[in-house]
Amino acid sequence: MLQAIITFVGYLRKAGFTISGAEIESCLQALALIEPSRENFKQVLQCSFVKSQADAEAFSKLYHAFFSLQTHCDFKVRGSQESSFSYLQQHSAHTDGRGVGQSGAGGSSLCQALLSEDFTQIRKLINAALRIVTDESAAVNKETIHELLRKLKINLDWAMTEHQLFQKLDHQPDRLYYYQSLLHKVEMELELELVKWLARKDSTRTLERYAYSLNYRQLAFNQLSKEQFALVKKQVLKLGRRLAVRSGRRGKAAKRGQISMRYTVRSAFKTGGTVLKVVRRKKVPGKPELLLLCDLSNSVIQFSHFFLLLVHAMQKRFRSVRTMIFVDRLEDITTYIQKHDFPEVVEKSLFNSGISASGFSDFGRVFCDLYKFHSSLLKPKTTLIILGDAKNNWRPPRTEAFQAIAAKCDKVYWLNPRPRSTWFEEDSILHLYMPYINAVYECRNLEQLRVIARQIF
């Protein structure tokens, strides 16, 4: 059991958990004091290693996957053919099995089985979908768990099931919430069965892949699941608010604050070298002059979504932040961001703006328009931040326009959502702009966004 716990902690760390040696020791001491049961065992591990609500679901998924694959586990039910770590088995243990839905109400097979709470039928559907996907995909071991799960959902008519549940129970919010929660458990069961199937060939490598896929902090924005997307959105909002009130480097005289030896000594010169007054200073929030350009073409739109969210959280605090979006046309949305909530900003950015005439990015034209029509925004104190993949679709790069823009600004930063190894491939023009850029960052997940935001803002 000790070896199993230590191995499990290793997978938790790969999933982004921070666990110290002292916490493992405390966990082992707690396990020695409790009555040995599966429920108590899970509770002790959860209390010892989960530090935030955001990590609770990742812990639960990894716990079920890891301990259902252990052949020598003290808490495994002996003689049971069914996994004792099944989500649906746990759910059915708390119900009478009759269901509260209308059997045979029509619709997708999964929807009917769900409304009848027919767990046997749900298992059959999951197994059938799993066989289809694994038979169809010859390179199943090369695909991510996220991609395989998406294929499984397509085979199970997942989107149709969600739609039919909403249609049938729209006027019964309590029942709708109940069945949506049940559907979420079916999704977790589906994920667990997929991991167990992949683990038949190589359990260690599969669990490693699974643990990395649960680490939403290091997962690329375009690979996030629906639940991870919501978690990252909250984290980005927190980051934006924290940055908005972050103290800058500038200081001013104050009644309270840190004693400034420099200003105290300077003050003493006026009184012949005798210190009659201690000067205190405190830091004031920085007010950066930022100009943000966000590429909203299809290849980077999910990355831009989070950057726009970060800007939105900061924009209401600082009026000196200007935001522009583009594909092959440039549009200033600063005023819109200041007056509207984020969902409306996204709608405006994606559907109600005239930023795309051809549907393909044209950085050269955008930089020409910026220099020609918005040159008043380019000041010696301005920091220009560009979020885009620099793929110009073989159009003219207009390097001279970008050089002129960079000459007018204090600093220029480029945030590229593509992996660093692909920055200079095919139609990328980043290498032409790099001589005029202060720094280029890879920005494709939450952890990278946090580091970059702290450095720039």
Coordinates of C-alpha atoms in Angstrom, one line a residue:
M1 CA 0.0 0.0 0.0
L2 CA 2.9 2.4 0.8
Q3 CA 4.4 1.9 -2.6
A4 CA 1.0 2.4 -4.2
I5 CA 0.5 5.7 -2.4
I6 CA 3.9 7.0 -3.3
T7 CA 3.3 6.1 -7.0
F8 CA -0.1 7.7 -6.9
V9 CA 1.5 10.9 -5.5
G10 CA 3.9 10.9 -8.4
Y11 CA 0.9 10.9 -10.8
L12 CA -0.8 13.6 -8.8
R13 CA 2.4 15.8 -9.2
K14 CA 2.3 15.2 -13.0
A15 CA -1.3 16.4 -12.9
G16 CA -0.2 19.7 -11.4
F17 CA -0.6 19.0 -7.7
T18 CA 2.0 20.4 -5.3
I19 CA 2.7 17.8 -2.6
S20 CA 5.5 17.9 -0.1
G21 CA 7.2 15.0 1.7
A22 CA 5.7 16.3 5.0
E23 CA 2.2 16.0 3.5
I24 CA 2.8 12.4 2.5
E25 CA 4.1 11.6 6.0
S26 CA 0.9 13.3 7.6
C27 CA -1.3 11.2 5.2
L28 CA 0.4 8.0 6.3
Q29 CA 0.0 8.9 10.0
A30 CA -3.7 9.6 9.4
L31 CA -4.2 6.3 7.6
A32 CA -2.8 4.4 10.6
L33 CA -5.4 6.0 12.8
I34 CA -8.6 5.5 10.8
E35 CA -10.8 2.4 10.4
P36 CA -9.7 0.7 7.2
S37 CA -12.4 1.1 4.6
R38 CA -12.3 2.3 1.0
E39 CA -14.3 5.5 1.7
N40 CA -12.1 6.5 4.7
F41 CA -9.0 5.8 2.6
K42 CA -10.1 8.1 -0.2
Q43 CA -11.2 10.8 2.3
V44 CA -7.7 10.8 3.9
L45 CA -5.9 11.1 0.6
Q46 CA -8.3 13.8 -0.6
C47 CA -7.9 15.8 2.6
S48 CA -4.1 15.4 2.5
F49 CA -3.4 16.3 -1.1
V50 CA -6.3 18.5 -2.5
K51 CA -5.9 22.1 -1.7
S52 CA -8.5 23.8 -4.0
Q53 CA -11.9 23.1 -5.4
A54 CA -10.3 23.2 -8.9
D55 CA -8.2 20.2 -8.1
A56 CA -11.0 18.1 -6.5
E57 CA -12.3 16.6 -9.8
A58 CA -8.8 15.9 -11.2
F59 CA -8.0 14.1 -8.0
S60 CA -11.2 12.0 -8.2
K61 CA -10.6 11.0 -11.8
L62 CA -7.0 10.1 -11.2
Y63 CA -7.9 8.2 -8.0
H64 CA -10.5 6.0 -9.7
A65 CA -8.2 5.4 -12.7
F66 CA -5.1 4.5 -10.6
F67 CA -6.7 2.3 -7.9
S68 CA -9.0 0.5 -10.3
L69 CA -5.8 -0.7 -12.1
Q70 CA -4.0 -1.8 -9.0
T71 CA -3.9 -5.6 -8.6
H72 CA -2.6 -5.5 -5.1
C73 CA -4.7 -3.0 -3.3
D74 CA -5.8 -3.6 0.3
F75 CA -9.1 -1.9 -0.3
K76 CA -10.1 -3.8 -3.5
V77 CA -13.3 -5.9 -3.2
R78 CA -12.3 -9.5 -3.3
G79 CA -14.2 -11.8 -5.7
S80 CA -15.9 -8.9 -7.5
Q81 CA -15.8 -8.9 -11.2
E82 CA -16.9 -5.3 -11.5
S83 CA -14.6 -2.5 -10.8
S84 CA -15.2 -1.2 -7.3
F85 CA -14.2 2.3 -8.4
S86 CA -17.0 2.8 -10.9
Y87 CA -18.8 6.2 -10.8
L88 CA -22.1 4.6 -12.0
Q89 CA -21.9 1.8 -9.4
Q90 CA -21.4 4.4 -6.7
H91 CA -24.5 6.3 -8.0
S92 CA -26.7 3.3 -8.3
A93 CA -25.8 2.3 -4.7
H94 CA -27.6 5.5 -3.6
T95 CA -30.8 5.0 -5.7
D96 CA -33.5 2.3 -5.8
G97 CA -32.8 1.7 -9.5
R98 CA -36.3 2.6 -10.7
G99 CA -35.3 6.0 -12.1
V100 CA -37.5 9.1 -12.1
G101 CA -37.6 9.6 -15.9
Q102 CA -40.0 8.5 -18.6
S103 CA -39.0 5.2 -20.1
G104 CA -39.3 4.9 -23.9
A105 CA -39.7 8.7 -24.2
G106 CA -37.9 8.6 -27.6
G107 CA -34.6 10.3 -28.7
S108 CA -31.0 9.1 -28.6
S109 CA -30.3 5.7 -27.0
L110 CA -28.2 7.3 -24.3
C111 CA -30.9 9.8 -23.5
Q112 CA -33.5 7.0 -23.1
A113 CA -31.1 4.9 -20.9
L114 CA -30.3 8.0 -18.8
L115 CA -33.9 9.0 -18.2
S116 CA -34.7 5.4 -17.2
E117 CA -31.5 5.2 -15.1
D118 CA -30.8 1.9 -16.9
F119 CA -27.1 1.5 -15.9
T120 CA -26.7 -1.8 -17.6
Q121 CA -27.8 -0.3 -21.0
I122 CA -25.5 2.7 -20.4
R123 CA -22.6 0.3 -19.9
K124 CA -23.5 -1.6 -23.1
L125 CA -23.6 1.7 -25.0
I126 CA -20.2 2.8 -23.6
N127 CA -18.6 -0.6 -24.5
A128 CA -20.0 -0.5 -28.0
A129 CA -18.7 3.1 -28.6
L130 CA -15.3 2.1 -27.2
R131 CA -15.1 -0.9 -29.5
I132 CA -16.0 1.3 -32.6
V133 CA -13.5 4.0 -31.8
T134 CA -10.6 1.7 -30.9
D135 CA -11.2 -0.4 -34.0
E136 CA -11.5 2.6 -36.3
S137 CA -8.4 4.4 -35.0
A138 CA -5.2 2.4 -35.9
A139 CA -3.0 5.1 -34.3
V140 CA -5.0 5.1 -31.0
N141 CA -1.9 5.2 -28.9
K142 CA -0.7 8.3 -30.6
E143 CA -3.9 10.3 -30.1
T144 CA -4.5 12.2 -26.9
I145 CA -7.1 11.0 -24.4
H146 CA -9.0 14.3 -25.1
E147 CA -9.2 13.4 -28.8
L148 CA -10.3 9.8 -28.2
L149 CA -12.9 11.0 -25.7
R150 CA -14.3 13.4 -28.3
K151 CA -14.7 10.6 -30.7
L152 CA -16.5 8.4 -28.1
K153 CA -18.9 11.2 -27.5
I154 CA -19.7 11.6 -31.2
N155 CA -20.5 7.9 -31.3
L156 CA -22.8 8.2 -28.3
D157 CA -24.7 11.2 -29.8
W158 CA -23.6 13.2 -26.8
A159 CA -24.6 16.6 -28.1
M160 CA -28.1 15.3 -29.1
T161 CA -28.5 13.8 -25.6
E162 CA -27.7 17.1 -23.9
H163 CA -30.1 18.9 -26.3
Q164 CA -32.9 16.4 -25.7
L165 CA -32.5 16.5 -21.9
F166 CA -32.8 20.3 -22.0
Q167 CA -35.9 20.1 -24.2
K168 CA -37.7 17.5 -22.1
L169 CA -36.8 19.1 -18.7
D170 CA -36.6 22.8 -19.5
H171 CA -39.5 23.6 -17.2
Q172 CA -38.3 21.3 -14.3
P173 CA -35.0 22.8 -13.2
D174 CA -34.5 20.4 -10.3
R175 CA -34.9 17.3 -12.5
L176 CA -32.8 18.9 -15.3
Y177 CA -29.9 19.5 -12.8
Y178 CA -30.2 16.0 -11.5
Y179 CA -29.9 14.4 -15.0
Q180 CA -27.2 16.8 -16.1
S181 CA -25.2 15.7 -13.0
L182 CA -25.9 12.0 -13.9
L183 CA -24.7 12.7 -17.5
H184 CA -21.5 14.2 -16.0
K185 CA -21.0 10.9 -14.1
V186 CA -21.5 9.0 -17.3
E187 CA -18.8 11.2 -18.9
M188 CA -16.4 10.4 -16.1
E189 CA -17.3 6.7 -16.4
L190 CA -16.6 6.9 -20.1
E191 CA -13.2 8.5 -19.5
L192 CA -12.4 5.9 -16.9
E193 CA -13.3 3.0 -19.2
L194 CA -11.1 4.6 -22.0
V195 CA -8.1 4.8 -19.6
K196 CA -8.6 1.2 -18.5
W197 CA -8.8 0.1 -22.1
L198 CA -5.6 2.0 -23.0
A199 CA -3.9 0.7 -19.9
R200 CA -4.2 -3.0 -21.0
K201 CA -1.1 -2.4 -23.2
D202 CA 0.9 -0.1 -21.1
S203 CA -0.6 1.0 -17.8
T204 CA 2.4 3.2 -16.7
R205 CA 2.5 5.2 -19.9
T206 CA -1.3 5.5 -20.0
L207 CA -1.6 6.8 -16.5
E208 CA 1.2 9.3 -17.2
R209 CA -0.6 10.5 -20.3
Y210 CA -3.9 10.7 -18.3
A211 CA -2.2 12.6 -15.5
Y212 CA -0.7 15.2 -17.9
S213 CA -4.2 15.6 -19.6
L214 CA -5.7 16.5 -16.2
N215 CA -3.1 19.3 -15.6
Y216 CA -5.2 22.2 -16.9
R217 CA -2.4 24.6 -16.0
Q218 CA 0.0 23.2 -18.6
L219 CA -2.6 22.0 -21.1
A220 CA -2.9 24.0 -24.3
F221 CA -6.0 26.2 -24.4
N222 CA -7.3 24.4 -27.4
Q223 CA -7.1 21.0 -25.7
L224 CA -9.1 21.9 -22.6
S225 CA -12.3 20.0 -21.8
K226 CA -15.5 21.9 -21.0
E227 CA -14.9 21.7 -17.2
Q228 CA -11.2 22.6 -17.6
F229 CA -12.2 25.6 -19.8
A230 CA -14.4 26.9 -17.0
L231 CA -11.6 26.4 -14.4
V232 CA -9.0 28.2 -16.6
K233 CA -11.4 31.0 -17.2
K234 CA -11.8 31.6 -13.4
Q235 CA -8.0 31.5 -12.9
V236 CA -7.4 34.0 -15.8
L237 CA -10.0 36.4 -14.2
K238 CA -8.3 36.2 -10.9
L239 CA -4.9 36.8 -12.5
G240 CA -6.3 39.9 -14.3
R241 CA -7.8 41.4 -11.1
R242 CA -4.5 40.7 -9.2
L243 CA -2.5 42.4 -11.9
A244 CA -4.8 45.4 -12.0
V245 CA -4.1 46.2 -8.4
R246 CA -0.4 45.2 -8.5
S247 CA 2.0 47.8 -7.1
G248 CA 4.3 49.3 -9.6
R249 CA 7.9 50.4 -9.2
R250 CA 7.0 54.1 -8.7
G251 CA 6.7 55.4 -5.2
K252 CA 5.4 58.5 -3.5
A253 CA 5.8 60.2 -0.1
A254 CA 3.3 58.9 2.5
K255 CA 2.6 59.1 6.2
R256 CA 2.9 55.3 6.4
G257 CA 5.1 53.0 4.5
Q258 CA 8.7 51.9 4.1
I259 CA 11.5 54.3 5.4
S260 CA 13.4 55.7 2.4
M261 CA 17.0 56.2 3.4
R262 CA 17.7 58.1 0.1
Y263 CA 15.1 60.7 0.7
T264 CA 15.7 60.9 4.4
V265 CA 19.4 61.7 3.9
R266 CA 18.6 64.2 1.1
S267 CA 16.2 65.9 3.6
A268 CA 18.9 66.1 6.2
F269 CA 21.1 68.2 3.9
K270 CA 18.7 71.1 4.4
T271 CA 19.3 71.0 8.2
G272 CA 23.0 70.8 8.1
G273 CA 23.2 67.0 8.2
T274 CA 20.9 66.6 11.2
V275 CA 18.0 64.2 10.6
L276 CA 14.9 66.0 11.8
K277 CA 12.4 64.1 9.6
V278 CA 12.1 60.5 8.5
V279 CA 10.8 60.2 5.0
R280 CA 8.5 57.3 4.2
R281 CA 7.4 56.2 0.8
K282 CA 4.9 53.6 -0.5
K283 CA 4.5 52.1 -3.9
V284 CA 1.6 53.1 -6.1
P285 CA -0.3 50.9 -8.6
G286 CA 1.4 51.0 -12.0
K287 CA -0.5 52.6 -14.8
P288 CA 1.0 51.1 -17.9
E289 CA 0.3 52.5 -21.4
L290 CA -0.5 49.3 -23.3
L291 CA -1.6 48.7 -26.8
L292 CA -2.9 45.2 -27.4
L293 CA -3.4 43.6 -30.8
C294 CA -5.2 40.2 -30.7
D295 CA -5.4 38.0 -33.7
L296 CA -8.9 36.3 -33.9
S297 CA -8.4 34.1 -36.9
N298 CA -9.6 30.5 -36.6
S299 CA -6.1 29.0 -35.8
V300 CA -5.6 31.0 -32.6
I301 CA -9.1 32.1 -31.6
Q302 CA -9.2 29.9 -28.4
F303 CA -5.9 31.4 -27.3
S304 CA -7.1 34.9 -28.0
H305 CA -10.2 34.2 -26.0
F306 CA -8.2 33.9 -22.7
F307 CA -6.0 36.8 -23.5
L308 CA -9.1 39.0 -24.2
L309 CA -10.5 37.8 -20.8
L310 CA -7.3 38.9 -19.1
V311 CA -7.4 42.2 -20.8
H312 CA -11.0 42.7 -19.9
A313 CA -10.3 42.1 -16.2
M314 CA -7.6 44.8 -16.4
Q315 CA -9.2 47.2 -18.8
K316 CA -11.8 48.5 -16.4
R317 CA -9.0 49.5 -14.0
F318 CA -6.7 51.3 -16.5
R319 CA -8.0 53.6 -19.1
S320 CA -4.5 53.7 -20.8
V321 CA -5.0 50.2 -22.1
R322 CA -6.1 50.1 -25.7
T323 CA -7.3 46.9 -27.3
M324 CA -7.6 46.1 -31.0
I325 CA -8.6 42.9 -32.7
F326 CA -7.9 41.8 -36.3
V327 CA -7.9 39.0 -38.9
D328 CA -7.1 41.0 -42.0
R329 CA -8.7 44.3 -40.8
L330 CA -8.1 46.2 -37.6
E331 CA -10.8 47.3 -35.2
D332 CA -10.5 49.2 -31.9
I333 CA -12.8 47.6 -29.2
T334 CA -11.4 49.6 -26.2
T335 CA -14.7 51.5 -25.5
Y336 CA -16.7 48.3 -26.0
I337 CA -14.6 46.4 -23.4
Q338 CA -14.9 49.2 -20.9
K339 CA -18.7 49.2 -21.1
H340 CA -19.8 45.6 -21.5
D341 CA -19.4 42.2 -19.8
F342 CA -17.1 39.7 -21.3
P343 CA -19.6 37.4 -23.1
E344 CA -20.9 40.5 -25.0
V345 CA -17.3 41.4 -25.8
V346 CA -16.7 38.0 -27.3
E347 CA -19.9 38.2 -29.3
K348 CA -18.9 41.6 -30.6
S349 CA -15.4 40.4 -31.4
L350 CA -16.5 37.3 -33.3
F351 CA -19.8 38.1 -34.9
N352 CA -20.4 41.9 -35.0
S353 CA -17.1 43.3 -36.2
G354 CA -15.7 43.8 -39.6
I355 CA -12.2 42.4 -38.9
S356 CA -12.4 39.7 -41.5
A357 CA -12.9 40.2 -45.2
S358 CA -11.1 37.1 -46.5
G359 CA -11.1 34.9 -43.3
F360 CA -7.2 34.7 -43.4
S361 CA -4.7 36.6 -41.3
D362 CA -2.9 39.5 -43.0
F363 CA -0.4 40.9 -40.5
G364 CA 1.3 43.2 -43.1
R365 CA -2.0 45.0 -43.9
V366 CA -2.9 45.3 -40.2
F367 CA 0.5 46.9 -39.3
C368 CA 0.1 49.3 -42.2
D369 CA -3.4 50.3 -41.0
L370 CA -2.1 50.7 -37.4
Y371 CA 0.7 53.0 -38.5
K372 CA -1.5 55.0 -40.9
F373 CA -4.7 55.4 -39.0
H374 CA -3.7 55.0 -35.3
S375 CA -0.2 56.5 -35.1
S376 CA -1.4 58.8 -32.2
L377 CA -1.5 55.7 -30.0
L378 CA 2.2 54.9 -30.6
K379 CA 4.0 57.0 -28.0
P380 CA 7.5 56.7 -26.4
K381 CA 5.9 55.1 -23.2
T382 CA 3.7 52.7 -25.1
T383 CA 4.2 49.0 -24.7
L384 CA 2.9 47.1 -27.8
I385 CA 1.7 43.5 -27.2
I386 CA 0.8 41.3 -30.2
L387 CA -1.0 38.0 -29.8
G388 CA -0.8 35.9 -33.0
D389 CA 0.8 33.0 -34.7
A390 CA 2.5 35.2 -37.4
K391 CA 1.2 33.0 -40.2
N392 CA 0.6 35.5 -42.9
N393 CA -0.9 33.2 -45.6
W394 CA 1.9 34.1 -48.1
R395 CA 0.9 37.8 -48.2
P396 CA 3.3 40.8 -48.1
P397 CA 4.8 41.1 -44.6
R398 CA 5.2 45.0 -44.9
T399 CA 8.3 44.8 -42.6
E400 CA 8.9 48.6 -43.0
A401 CA 5.6 49.4 -41.4
F402 CA 6.3 47.1 -38.4
Q403 CA 9.8 48.7 -38.1
A404 CA 8.3 52.2 -38.0
I405 CA 5.8 51.1 -35.3
A406 CA 8.4 49.5 -33.2
A407 CA 10.6 52.7 -33.4
K408 CA 7.7 54.8 -32.0
C409 CA 7.0 52.4 -29.0
D410 CA 8.9 51.8 -25.8
K411 CA 8.8 48.0 -26.0
V412 CA 7.2 45.4 -28.3
Y413 CA 6.3 41.9 -27.1
W414 CA 4.9 39.1 -29.3
L415 CA 2.9 36.2 -27.7
N416 CA 2.8 33.2 -30.0
P417 CA 0.3 30.4 -29.2
R418 CA 2.1 27.9 -31.5
P419 CA 4.7 25.5 -30.1
R420 CA 8.2 27.1 -30.2
S421 CA 9.4 24.4 -32.6
T422 CA 6.9 25.5 -35.3
W423 CA 7.4 29.3 -35.1
F424 CA 9.4 29.6 -38.4
E425 CA 7.6 27.0 -40.5
E426 CA 5.7 27.5 -43.8
D427 CA 4.2 30.9 -44.2
S428 CA 5.3 32.3 -40.8
I429 CA 6.9 35.7 -41.0
L430 CA 8.0 36.0 -37.4
H431 CA 11.7 35.9 -38.3
L432 CA 11.2 39.1 -40.3
Y433 CA 9.8 41.0 -37.4
M434 CA 12.0 39.6 -34.7
P435 CA 14.9 42.2 -35.0
Y436 CA 12.4 44.9 -33.9
I437 CA 10.8 42.9 -31.0
N438 CA 12.0 43.0 -27.4
A439 CA 10.9 39.5 -26.6
V440 CA 8.8 36.7 -28.1
Y441 CA 7.0 34.3 -25.7
E442 CA 5.3 31.0 -26.2
C443 CA 1.8 31.5 -24.8
R444 CA -0.4 28.5 -25.1
N445 CA -1.4 27.5 -21.5
L446 CA -2.3 29.0 -18.2
E447 CA 1.1 28.6 -16.6
Q448 CA 2.8 30.4 -19.5
L449 CA 0.2 33.2 -19.4
R450 CA 0.8 33.7 -15.7
V451 CA 4.6 34.0 -16.1
I452 CA 4.3 36.3 -19.1
A453 CA 1.7 38.5 -17.5
R454 CA 3.8 39.0 -14.4
Q455 CA 6.8 39.9 -16.6
I456 CA 5.0 42.3 -18.9
F457 CA 2.5 44.0 -16.6

